[in-house]
XYZ file of N, CA and C in Angstrom:
483
model
N 7.950 -19.989 16.300
C 9.071 -19.241 16.794
C 8.741 -18.715 18.187
N 9.657 -18.852 19.079
C 9.466 -18.362 20.441
C 9.829 -16.890 20.485
N 8.968 -16.093 21.069
C 9.225 -14.668 21.205
C 10.190 -14.460 22.361
N 11.386 -13.931 22.078
C 12.377 -13.784 23.132
C 12.116 -12.610 24.066
N 11.113 -11.785 23.783
C 10.856 -10.615 24.623
C 11.888 -9.529 24.374
N 11.953 -8.530 25.255
C 12.921 -7.440 25.062
C 14.348 -7.968 25.061
N 15.174 -7.422 24.206
C 16.574 -7.813 24.152
C 17.398 -6.899 25.033
N 18.676 -7.194 25.128
C 19.556 -6.391 25.966
C 19.608 -4.934 25.525
N 19.407 -4.679 24.232
C 19.456 -3.297 23.744
C 18.086 -2.629 23.771
N 17.087 -3.269 24.373
C 15.768 -2.658 24.520
C 14.813 -2.936 23.380
N 15.248 -3.641 22.351
C 14.360 -3.954 21.231
C 13.391 -5.062 21.634
N 12.174 -5.000 21.095
C 11.207 -6.058 21.330
C 10.223 -6.113 20.183
N 9.413 -7.135 20.151
C 8.446 -7.336 19.087
C 7.397 -6.233 19.124
N 7.044 -5.704 17.965
C 6.024 -4.659 17.888
C 4.698 -5.166 18.442
N 4.344 -6.391 18.124
C 3.076 -6.955 18.598
C 3.030 -7.040 20.122
N 4.178 -7.174 20.786
C 4.195 -7.172 22.249
C 4.151 -5.754 22.794
N 4.861 -4.846 22.157
C 4.902 -3.457 22.622
C 3.555 -2.770 22.423
N 2.824 -3.151 21.365
C 1.519 -2.581 21.055
C 0.498 -3.709 21.112
N 0.253 -4.209 22.290
C -0.565 -5.414 22.440
C -2.038 -5.209 22.107
N -2.540 -3.985 22.150
C -3.951 -3.755 21.852
C -4.203 -3.719 20.352
N -3.548 -2.803 19.660
C -3.765 -2.634 18.234
C -2.651 -1.766 17.669
N -2.255 -2.039 16.426
C -1.220 -1.224 15.809
C -1.278 -1.351 14.296
N -0.663 -0.386 13.628
C -0.430 -0.443 12.192
C 1.013 -0.025 11.960
N 1.777 -0.875 11.296
C 3.145 -0.577 10.910
C 3.175 -0.462 9.395
N 3.628 0.673 8.899
C 3.713 0.922 7.467
C 5.157 1.206 7.107
N 5.642 0.577 6.034
C 7.016 0.753 5.554
C 6.991 1.250 4.121
N 7.810 2.261 3.823
C 7.905 2.788 2.465
C 9.360 2.872 2.029
N 9.689 2.233 0.936
C 11.065 2.199 0.441
C 11.420 3.515 -0.250
N 12.617 4.028 0.051
C 13.123 5.215 -0.628
C 12.519 6.532 -0.160
N 11.851 6.533 0.962
C 11.222 7.746 1.489
C 11.895 8.182 2.784
N 11.847 9.480 3.040
C 12.240 9.976 4.353
C 10.999 9.928 5.244
N 11.171 10.007 6.550
C 9.987 10.042 7.423
C 9.059 11.213 7.094
N 9.624 12.376 6.759
C 8.785 13.538 6.416
C 8.008 13.304 5.124
N 8.646 12.660 4.133
C 7.944 12.347 2.888
C 6.811 11.360 3.151
N 7.072 10.354 3.966
C 6.038 9.379 4.288
C 4.854 10.069 4.952
N 5.131 10.906 5.955
C 4.041 11.609 6.627
C 3.280 12.513 5.662
N 3.993 13.188 4.772
C 3.342 14.043 3.779
C 2.450 13.258 2.841
N 2.885 12.068 2.446
C 2.086 11.254 1.514
C 0.846 10.648 2.156
N 0.820 10.597 3.490
C -0.389 10.103 4.159
C -1.254 11.255 4.645
N -0.943 12.469 4.192
C -1.812 13.605 4.439
C -1.398 14.559 5.537
N -0.273 14.315 6.205
C 0.161 15.234 7.261
C 0.681 16.528 6.640
N 0.241 17.638 7.176
C 0.753 18.934 6.749
C 1.933 19.291 7.642
N 2.826 20.111 7.119
C 4.067 20.451 7.825
C 3.822 20.895 9.272
N 2.796 21.720 9.501
C 2.559 22.211 10.860
C 2.011 21.143 11.805
N 1.618 19.968 11.258
C 1.150 18.862 12.084
C 2.287 17.937 12.519
N 3.474 18.145 11.998
C 4.599 17.251 12.302
C 5.367 17.814 13.489
N 5.299 17.099 14.608
C 5.925 17.495 15.861
C 6.633 16.266 16.439
N 7.894 16.407 16.822
C 8.588 15.256 17.441
C 7.932 14.864 18.770
N 7.606 13.585 18.917
C 7.014 13.065 20.151
C 7.608 11.700 20.473
N 7.819 11.432 21.738
C 8.196 10.091 22.158
C 6.941 9.224 22.183
N 7.128 7.923 22.294
C 5.968 7.032 22.366
C 5.131 7.347 23.598
N 5.779 7.595 24.731
C 5.015 7.864 25.946
C 4.247 9.184 25.838
N 4.829 10.198 25.189
C 4.123 11.460 24.999
C 2.911 11.258 24.089
N 3.098 10.520 23.005
C 1.978 10.239 22.099
C 0.868 9.490 22.835
N 1.251 8.529 23.646
C 0.275 7.738 24.400
C -0.505 8.622 25.378
N 0.205 9.517 26.065
C -0.463 10.445 26.983
C -1.478 11.316 26.258
N -1.095 11.829 25.099
C -2.002 12.678 24.326
C -3.236 11.912 23.872
N -3.040 10.680 23.441
C -4.164 9.879 22.963
C -5.133 9.486 24.077
N -4.611 9.286 25.287
C -5.443 8.807 26.390
C -6.150 9.906 27.174
N -5.729 11.131 26.978
C -6.307 12.193 27.801
C -7.739 12.489 27.377
N -8.483 12.996 28.333
C -9.869 13.392 28.098
C -9.890 14.866 27.711
N -10.888 15.276 26.972
C -10.981 16.657 26.505
C -11.022 17.663 27.654
N -11.612 17.275 28.773
C -11.708 18.197 29.902
C -10.434 18.247 30.750
N -9.468 17.371 30.499
C -8.210 17.386 31.252
C -7.400 18.626 30.905
N -6.738 19.189 31.894
C -5.896 20.366 31.685
C -4.527 19.922 31.184
N -3.881 20.756 30.378
C -2.573 20.394 29.830
C -1.528 20.214 30.917
N -1.753 20.770 32.092
C -0.803 20.570 33.192
C -0.787 19.123 33.663
N -1.803 18.328 33.276
C -1.849 16.911 33.621
C -0.923 16.064 32.745
N -0.426 16.619 31.640
C 0.470 15.886 30.751
C 1.869 15.867 31.365
N 2.342 14.675 31.730
C 3.643 14.541 32.403
C 4.821 14.974 31.532
N 4.739 14.774 30.230
C 5.868 15.065 29.355
C 6.003 16.557 29.024
N 4.961 17.339 29.283
C 4.919 18.723 28.837
C 5.040 19.698 30.004
N 5.971 20.627 29.873
C 6.054 21.739 30.817
C 5.044 22.770 30.332
N 3.884 22.826 30.963
C 2.795 23.669 30.464
C 3.125 25.143 30.515
N 4.191 25.514 31.232
C 4.636 26.909 31.238
C 5.538 27.231 30.040
N 5.928 26.192 29.306
C 6.730 26.381 28.091
C 5.764 26.774 26.966
N 5.578 28.065 26.801
C 4.584 28.572 25.858
C 4.859 28.146 24.421
N 6.134 28.050 24.038
C 6.470 27.640 22.670
C 6.049 26.191 22.420
N 6.304 25.313 23.392
C 5.919 23.903 23.241
C 4.403 23.754 23.204
N 3.712 24.480 24.061
C 2.248 24.429 24.076
C 1.696 24.954 22.751
N 2.275 26.043 22.243
C 1.827 26.611 20.965
C 2.084 25.634 19.815
N 3.229 24.947 19.829
C 3.560 23.977 18.780
C 2.543 22.827 18.786
N 2.233 22.302 19.970
C 1.270 21.205 20.070
C -0.146 21.660 19.721
N -0.482 22.879 20.073
C -1.805 23.422 19.739
C -1.926 23.609 18.231
N -0.901 24.192 17.617
C -0.896 24.414 16.168
C -0.963 23.097 15.406
N -0.337 22.067 15.956
C -0.324 20.756 15.309
C -1.645 20.009 15.487
N -2.520 20.509 16.362
C -3.815 19.875 16.556
C -3.869 18.884 17.702
N -2.836 18.857 18.550
C -2.808 17.921 19.672
C -3.448 18.496 20.934
N -3.637 19.794 20.976
C -4.258 20.483 22.111
C -5.257 21.482 21.562
N -6.293 21.826 22.236
C -6.659 21.379 23.564
C -7.334 20.012 23.566
N -8.011 19.647 22.483
C -8.688 18.345 22.423
C -7.684 17.249 22.083
N -7.896 16.039 22.596
C -7.000 14.937 22.252
C -7.130 14.568 20.776
N -6.034 14.187 20.136
C -6.094 13.796 18.728
C -6.768 12.434 18.556
N -7.288 12.191 17.368
C -7.902 10.901 17.062
C -6.821 9.833 16.903
N -5.746 10.193 16.223
C -4.639 9.265 16.025
C -3.338 10.053 15.979
N -2.255 9.368 16.264
C -0.920 9.938 16.138
C -0.087 8.930 15.357
N 0.569 9.412 14.321
C 1.437 8.570 13.507
C 2.878 8.954 13.850
N 3.626 8.009 14.377
C 5.038 8.256 14.692
C 5.860 7.667 13.552
N 6.855 8.411 13.089
C 7.614 7.988 11.909
C 9.114 8.057 12.170
N 9.840 7.296 11.390
C 11.296 7.276 11.441
C 11.822 6.603 10.195
N 13.113 6.308 10.185
C 13.681 5.628 9.018
C 14.876 4.786 9.427
N 15.161 3.802 8.578
C 16.335 2.951 8.743
C 16.704 2.387 7.380
N 17.939 2.541 6.991
C 18.518 1.964 5.789
C 17.625 2.017 4.554
N 17.245 3.208 4.132
C 16.486 3.371 2.901
C 14.990 3.152 3.011
N 14.506 2.907 4.195
C 13.079 2.680 4.412
C 12.568 3.660 5.454
N 11.421 4.254 5.193
C 10.718 5.047 6.202
C 9.651 4.144 6.803
N 9.383 4.365 8.065
C 8.327 3.597 8.710
C 7.401 4.534 9.466
N 6.179 4.106 9.615
C 5.186 4.820 10.400
C 4.518 3.812 11.314
N 4.284 4.223 12.536
C 3.657 3.346 13.507
C 2.495 4.084 14.158
N 1.336 3.465 14.081
C 0.121 4.023 14.683
C -0.374 3.066 15.753
N -0.784 3.626 16.841
C -1.396 2.821 17.881
C -2.905 2.919 17.716
N -3.565 1.785 17.612
C -5.027 1.677 17.589
C -5.709 1.995 16.264
N -5.095 2.652 15.319
C -5.770 3.023 14.069
C -5.013 2.485 12.856
N -5.642 2.626 11.695
C -5.028 2.204 10.435
C -5.205 3.295 9.392
N -4.631 4.452 9.659
C -4.724 5.585 8.741
C -3.730 5.447 7.591
N -2.489 5.092 7.896
C -1.434 5.074 6.877
C -1.632 3.991 5.830
N -2.250 2.883 6.199
C -2.415 1.780 5.260
C -3.257 2.122 4.046
N -4.133 3.100 4.153
C -4.981 3.477 3.028
C -4.200 4.211 1.935
N -2.971 4.598 2.222
C -2.144 5.341 1.271
C -1.012 4.495 0.703
N -1.124 3.191 0.787
C -0.013 2.308 0.439
C 0.464 2.474 -0.999
N -0.431 2.591 -1.954
C -0.014 2.753 -3.352
C 0.824 4.022 -3.521
N 0.403 5.118 -2.913
C 1.164 6.376 -3.001
C 2.516 6.264 -2.311
N 2.590 5.455 -1.279
C 3.862 5.273 -0.569
C 4.831 4.394 -1.343
N 4.347 3.681 -2.337
C 5.205 2.741 -3.070
C 5.700 3.281 -4.407
N 5.515 4.554 -4.678
C 5.897 5.097 -5.990
C 7.381 4.918 -6.305
N 8.239 4.938 -5.300
C 9.689 4.782 -5.510
C 10.166 3.344 -5.341
N 9.282 2.451 -5.014
C 9.702 1.062 -4.778
C 8.581 0.280 -4.144
N 8.883 -0.300 -2.999
C 7.908 -1.160 -2.325
C 7.352 -0.470 -1.081
N 6.167 -0.896 -0.689
C 5.554 -0.448 0.553
C 4.779 -1.616 1.144
N 4.810 -1.693 2.457
C 4.132 -2.759 3.177
C 3.364 -2.148 4.336
N 2.276 -2.791 4.684
C 1.491 -2.365 5.831
C 1.048 -3.614 6.584
N 1.278 -3.620 7.890
C 0.827 -4.703 8.752
C -0.083 -4.084 9.802
N -1.308 -4.574 9.870
C -2.279 -4.046 10.831
C -2.814 -5.183 11.678
N -2.940 -4.917 12.972
C -3.615 -5.856 13.878
C -4.498 -5.056 14.809
N -5.751 -5.468 14.962
C -6.640 -4.733 15.864
C -6.827 -5.478 17.174
N -7.565 -4.883 18.079
C -7.742 -5.430 19.418
C -8.501 -6.758 19.427
N -9.253 -7.035 18.368
C -10.021 -8.277 18.303
C -9.228 -9.423 17.682
N -7.960 -9.170 17.339
C -7.112 -10.219 16.784
C -7.095 -10.284 15.271
N -7.870 -9.418 14.601
C -7.852 -9.377 13.138
C -6.515 -8.817 12.681
N -5.905 -9.455 11.703
C -4.648 -8.973 11.136
C -4.770 -8.904 9.625
N -4.029 -7.971 9.039
C -3.988 -7.843 7.584
C -2.599 -7.378 7.189
N -2.109 -7.912 6.073
C -0.835 -7.500 5.502
C -1.113 -7.044 4.075
N -0.609 -5.844 3.736
C -0.790 -5.297 2.392
C 0.577 -5.009 1.788
N 0.670 -5.145 0.469
C 1.921 -4.882 -0.239
C 1.601 -4.125 -1.525
N 2.398 -3.087 -1.797
C 2.268 -2.330 -3.045
C 3.667 -2.135 -3.621
N 3.732 -1.963 -4.925
C 5.021 -1.786 -5.593
C 4.854 -0.806 -6.754
N 5.714 0.210 -6.784
C 5.731 1.218 -7.851
C 4.335 1.778 -8.157
N 3.591 2.107 -7.094
C 2.299 2.762 -7.246
C 1.107 1.852 -7.414
N 1.337 0.547 -7.464
C 0.233 -0.397 -7.649
C 0.082 -1.305 -6.444
N -1.167 -1.498 -5.999
C -1.440 -2.463 -4.942
C -1.178 -3.858 -5.502
N -0.396 -4.647 -4.791
C -0.031 -5.979 -5.275
C -0.836 -7.080 -4.601
N -0.928 -7.019 -3.266
C -1.634 -8.066 -2.552
C -2.088 -7.564 -1.191
N -3.104 -8.223 -0.672
C -3.610 -7.971 0.663
C -4.156 -9.297 1.175
N -3.764 -9.670 2.376
C -4.246 -10.939 2.906
C -4.282 -10.909 4.427
N -5.056 -11.830 4.963
C -5.129 -12.024 6.395
C -4.238 -13.215 6.740
N -3.203 -13.002 7.569
C -2.351 -14.137 7.965
C -3.199 -15.235 8.589
N -2.876 -16.463 8.253
C -3.648 -17.597 8.765
C -4.807 -17.994 7.869
N -5.088 -17.157 6.864
C -6.160 -17.466 5.901
C -5.588 -17.429 4.489
N -4.633 -18.318 4.171
C -3.960 -18.241 2.866
C -4.889 -18.449 1.672
N -6.012 -19.110 1.877
C -6.956 -19.325 0.763
C -7.608 -18.021 0.316
N -7.538 -16.963 1.138
C -8.123 -15.685 0.753
C -7.099 -14.821 0.060
């Protein structure tokens, strides 16, 4: 299949948008907040972030000042306090899981890590859950769970495994 690239409405392939590494996790019958809760996020850690804001937080160095963050008005004390309470400041976070939902499915997207995939059975209690992970070295894995049970895990291109 030929990858058509970004479409007129701005949609594009996840593998192109996250060319280094990513994990996409899908959970049927969950809200984004439920999905985040089932992978261990506490309420005070859930903060709305755009992809570019998440990327800035992940790339910053510990010695960088918060005024260097383009998305954040560092004089906005409430926003700084929210990000600090959530664990995003002052030190950069190890990972950020961005979540959303569409038509009965919650999804989580992580850049560079695979935190959500370890919770697949718990994410599938109401139905199905899937996890697709690809790392920077080209390793890929697809996992599937249904009603609390792990069903399958395989590496695409290696069907004998």
